[in-house]
PDB file of C-alpha atoms in Angstrom:
ATOM      1  CA  UNK A 111      90.314 -24.220 -46.570  1.00  0.00           C
ATOM      2  CA  UNK A 112      89.885 -23.584 -43.075  1.00  0.00           C
ATOM      3  CA  UNK A 113      87.360 -20.924 -41.689  1.00  0.00           C
ATOM      4  CA  UNK A 114      88.241 -18.995 -38.326  1.00  0.00           C
ATOM      5  CA  UNK A 115      85.347 -17.286 -36.501  1.00  0.00           C
ATOM      6  CA  UNK A 116      86.260 -14.278 -34.839  1.00  0.00           C
ATOM      7  CA  UNK A 117      83.202 -12.953 -33.415  1.00  0.00           C
ATOM      8  CA  UNK A 118      84.533 -12.430 -29.929  1.00  0.00           C
ATOM      9  CA  UNK A 119      87.942 -10.767 -31.151  1.00  0.00           C
ATOM     10  CA  UNK A 120      86.848  -8.631 -34.016  1.00  0.00           C
ATOM     11  CA  UNK A 121      88.757  -5.650 -32.899  1.00  0.00           C
ATOM     12  CA  UNK A 122      92.056  -7.703 -33.380  1.00  0.00           C
ATOM     13  CA  UNK A 123      90.894  -9.550 -36.378  1.00  0.00           C
ATOM     14  CA  UNK A 124      93.262  -7.872 -38.996  1.00  0.00           C
ATOM     15  CA  UNK A 125      96.368  -8.321 -36.801  1.00  0.00           C
ATOM     16  CA  UNK A 126      95.270 -11.994 -36.082  1.00  0.00           C
ATOM     17  CA  UNK A 127      94.872 -12.938 -39.846  1.00  0.00           C
ATOM     18  CA  UNK A 128      98.200 -11.498 -40.755  1.00  0.00           C
ATOM     19  CA  UNK A 129     100.079 -13.239 -38.232  1.00  0.00           C
ATOM     20  CA  UNK A 130      98.241 -16.752 -38.606  1.00  0.00           C
ATOM     21  CA  UNK A 131      98.461 -16.469 -42.431  1.00  0.00           C
ATOM     22  CA  UNK A 132     102.166 -16.189 -42.245  1.00  0.00           C
ATOM     23  CA  UNK A 133     102.847 -18.852 -39.791  1.00  0.00           C
ATOM     24  CA  UNK A 134     100.618 -21.178 -41.792  1.00  0.00           C
ATOM     25  CA  UNK A 135     101.667 -19.958 -45.211  1.00  0.00           C
ATOM     26  CA  UNK A 136      98.144 -19.887 -46.461  1.00  0.00           C
ATOM     27  CA  UNK A 137      96.155 -17.015 -48.465  1.00  0.00           C
ATOM     28  CA  UNK A 138      93.730 -15.344 -46.221  1.00  0.00           C
ATOM     29  CA  UNK A 139      90.285 -14.124 -47.201  1.00  0.00           C
ATOM     30  CA  UNK A 140      88.693 -11.593 -44.831  1.00  0.00           C
ATOM     31  CA  UNK A 141      84.980 -11.776 -44.135  1.00  0.00           C
ATOM     32  CA  UNK A 142      82.986  -9.374 -41.696  1.00  0.00           C
ATOM     33  CA  UNK A 143      83.426 -11.526 -38.545  1.00  0.00           C
ATOM     34  CA  UNK A 144      85.688 -14.292 -39.768  1.00  0.00           C
ATOM     35  CA  UNK A 145      88.422 -15.015 -42.006  1.00  0.00           C
ATOM     36  CA  UNK A 146      89.149 -17.830 -44.458  1.00  0.00           C
ATOM     37  CA  UNK A 147      92.812 -19.538 -45.133  1.00  0.00           C
ATOM     38  CA  UNK A 148      93.400 -21.211 -48.395  1.00  0.00           C
ATOM     39  CA  UNK A 149      96.567 -23.237 -49.254  1.00  0.00           C
ATOM     40  CA  UNK A 150      98.721 -22.119 -52.170  1.00  0.00           C
ATOM     41  CA  UNK A 151      98.303 -25.173 -54.067  1.00  0.00           C
ATOM     42  CA  UNK A 152      94.894 -26.809 -54.325  1.00  0.00           C
ATOM     43  CA  UNK A 153      96.166 -30.435 -53.633  1.00  0.00           C
ATOM     44  CA  UNK A 154      97.790 -29.117 -50.298  1.00  0.00           C
ATOM     45  CA  UNK A 155      96.015 -29.337 -47.001  1.00  0.00           C
ATOM     46  CA  UNK A 156      96.113 -26.755 -44.319  1.00  0.00           C
ATOM     47  CA  UNK A 157      96.971 -28.167 -40.685  1.00  0.00           C
ATOM     48  CA  UNK A 158      94.391 -27.240 -38.367  1.00  0.00           C
ATOM     49  CA  UNK A 159      96.581 -27.945 -35.408  1.00  0.00           C
ATOM     50  CA  UNK A 160      99.312 -25.390 -36.789  1.00  0.00           C
ATOM     51  CA  UNK A 161      96.521 -22.799 -37.195  1.00  0.00           C
ATOM     52  CA  UNK A 162      95.296 -23.592 -33.635  1.00  0.00           C
ATOM     53  CA  UNK A 163      98.642 -23.195 -32.339  1.00  0.00           C
ATOM     54  CA  UNK A 164      99.343 -19.761 -34.119  1.00  0.00           C
ATOM     55  CA  UNK A 165      96.255 -18.402 -32.838  1.00  0.00           C
ATOM     56  CA  UNK A 166      97.129 -19.484 -29.315  1.00  0.00           C
ATOM     57  CA  UNK A 167     100.491 -17.876 -29.846  1.00  0.00           C
ATOM     58  CA  UNK A 168      98.966 -14.560 -30.920  1.00  0.00           C
ATOM     59  CA  UNK A 169      96.440 -14.449 -27.956  1.00  0.00           C
ATOM     60  CA  UNK A 170      99.303 -15.057 -25.630  1.00  0.00           C
ATOM     61  CA  UNK A 171     101.476 -12.294 -27.064  1.00  0.00           C
ATOM     62  CA  UNK A 172      98.691  -9.749 -26.393  1.00  0.00           C
ATOM     63  CA  UNK A 173      98.227 -11.143 -22.896  1.00  0.00           C
ATOM     64  CA  UNK A 174      94.679 -12.722 -23.742  1.00  0.00           C
ATOM     65  CA  UNK A 175      95.600 -16.411 -24.037  1.00  0.00           C
ATOM     66  CA  UNK A 176      94.001 -17.197 -20.823  1.00  0.00           C
ATOM     67  CA  UNK A 177      90.600 -15.555 -21.613  1.00  0.00           C
ATOM     68  CA  UNK A 178      89.750 -17.453 -24.939  1.00  0.00           C
ATOM     69  CA  UNK A 179      89.333 -20.966 -25.943  1.00  0.00           C
ATOM     70  CA  UNK A 180      90.323 -22.164 -29.598  1.00  0.00           C
ATOM     71  CA  UNK A 181      87.892 -24.659 -30.601  1.00  0.00           C
ATOM     72  CA  UNK A 182      88.063 -26.888 -33.627  1.00  0.00           C
ATOM     73  CA  UNK A 183      85.276 -28.587 -35.485  1.00  0.00           C
ATOM     74  CA  UNK A 184      86.418 -30.132 -38.793  1.00  0.00           C
ATOM     75  CA  UNK A 185      87.408 -27.172 -41.119  1.00  0.00           C
ATOM     76  CA  UNK A 186      85.925 -24.644 -38.897  1.00  0.00           C
ATOM     77  CA  UNK A 187      87.777 -23.020 -35.837  1.00  0.00           C
ATOM     78  CA  UNK A 188      86.155 -20.665 -33.245  1.00  0.00           C
ATOM     79  CA  UNK A 189      87.654 -18.299 -30.745  1.00  0.00           C
ATOM     80  CA  UNK A 190      85.364 -18.125 -27.823  1.00  0.00           C
ATOM     81  CA  UNK A 191      85.611 -16.069 -24.657  1.00  0.00           C
ATOM     82  CA  UNK A 192      85.636 -18.251 -21.619  1.00  0.00           C
ATOM     83  CA  UNK A 193      84.210 -15.207 -19.467  1.00  0.00           C
ATOM     84  CA  UNK A 194      81.916 -13.637 -21.957  1.00  0.00           C
ATOM     85  CA  UNK A 195      84.048 -10.623 -22.636  1.00  0.00           C
ATOM     86  CA  UNK A 196      85.128  -9.781 -26.064  1.00  0.00           C
ATOM     87  CA  UNK A 197      88.318  -7.930 -26.694  1.00  0.00           C
ATOM     88  CA  UNK A 198      87.474  -4.210 -27.290  1.00  0.00           C
ATOM     89  CA  UNK A 199      90.366  -2.254 -28.826  1.00  0.00           C
ATOM     90  CA  UNK A 200      89.990   1.027 -30.342  1.00  0.00           C
ATOM     91  CA  UNK A 201      90.572   0.755 -34.076  1.00  0.00           C
ATOM     92  CA  UNK A 202      92.368   3.139 -36.433  1.00  0.00           C
ATOM     93  CA  UNK A 203      90.251   3.672 -39.544  1.00  0.00           C
ATOM     94  CA  UNK A 204      91.541   1.244 -41.999  1.00  0.00           C
ATOM     95  CA  UNK A 205      90.490   1.265 -45.643  1.00  0.00           C
ATOM     96  CA  UNK A 206      88.430  -1.667 -47.038  1.00  0.00           C
ATOM     97  CA  UNK A 207      90.583  -4.229 -48.505  1.00  0.00           C
ATOM     98  CA  UNK A 208      89.470  -6.645 -51.580  1.00  0.00           C
ATOM     99  CA  UNK A 209      91.297  -9.967 -51.656  1.00  0.00           C
ATOM    100  CA  UNK A 210      91.247 -12.468 -54.538  1.00  0.00           C
ATOM    101  CA  UNK A 211      90.387 -15.802 -53.513  1.00  0.00           C
ATOM    102  CA  UNK A 212      91.895 -17.418 -56.596  1.00  0.00           C
ATOM    103  CA  UNK A 213      95.472 -16.047 -56.172  1.00  0.00           C
ATOM    104  CA  UNK A 214      95.867 -13.546 -52.917  1.00  0.00           C
ATOM    105  CA  UNK A 215      95.993 -10.282 -54.848  1.00  0.00           C
ATOM    106  CA  UNK A 216      94.878  -7.539 -52.511  1.00  0.00           C
ATOM    107  CA  UNK A 217      93.804  -4.012 -53.403  1.00  0.00           C
ATOM    108  CA  UNK A 218      92.040  -1.085 -51.758  1.00  0.00           C
ATOM    109  CA  UNK A 219      89.883  -0.406 -54.838  1.00  0.00           C
ATOM    110  CA  UNK A 220      86.986  -2.219 -55.706  1.00  0.00           C
ATOM    111  CA  UNK A 221      87.213  -1.407 -59.575  1.00  0.00           C
ATOM    112  CA  UNK A 222      90.792  -2.970 -59.582  1.00  0.00           C
ATOM    113  CA  UNK A 223      89.568  -6.000 -57.915  1.00  0.00           C
ATOM    114  CA  UNK A 224      86.733  -6.526 -60.184  1.00  0.00           C
ATOM    115  CA  UNK A 225      88.820  -6.180 -63.219  1.00  0.00           C
ATOM    116  CA  UNK A 226      91.575  -8.579 -61.624  1.00  0.00           C
ATOM    117  CA  UNK A 227      88.953 -11.284 -60.967  1.00  0.00           C
ATOM    118  CA  UNK A 228      87.899 -11.078 -64.667  1.00  0.00           C
ATOM    119  CA  UNK A 229      91.375 -12.314 -65.702  1.00  0.00           C
ATOM    120  CA  UNK A 230      90.854 -15.441 -64.093  1.00  0.00           C
ATOM    121  CA  UNK A 231      87.886 -16.156 -66.185  1.00  0.00           C
ATOM    122  CA  UNK A 232      89.547 -15.479 -69.523  1.00  0.00           C
TER     123      UNK A 232
END
């Protein structure tokens, strides 16, 4: 598992997690200011270098690559602003999503999520 700290880029976190998880082929789990990438198979390791490269590619694609550093410390990756400015973008209201850490199932409804998680423990 790799954790990516997005405190300086919170406004683009949702787009970033979609891009990175597609590039790395991992299961994303969103948190408040970070996301976690888990491999599909418990025995497989996620390559930190590939995650860093895909984060940099995403930042370059939106013209912010030169304003942010991507720093790795073991299984924790941080995206830090070089100038102290954070990316501020107006967000459209996005319904809260619930993601299963076991299999990646995603739903907008907490009740569905809770029932789904129970299935893993039967």
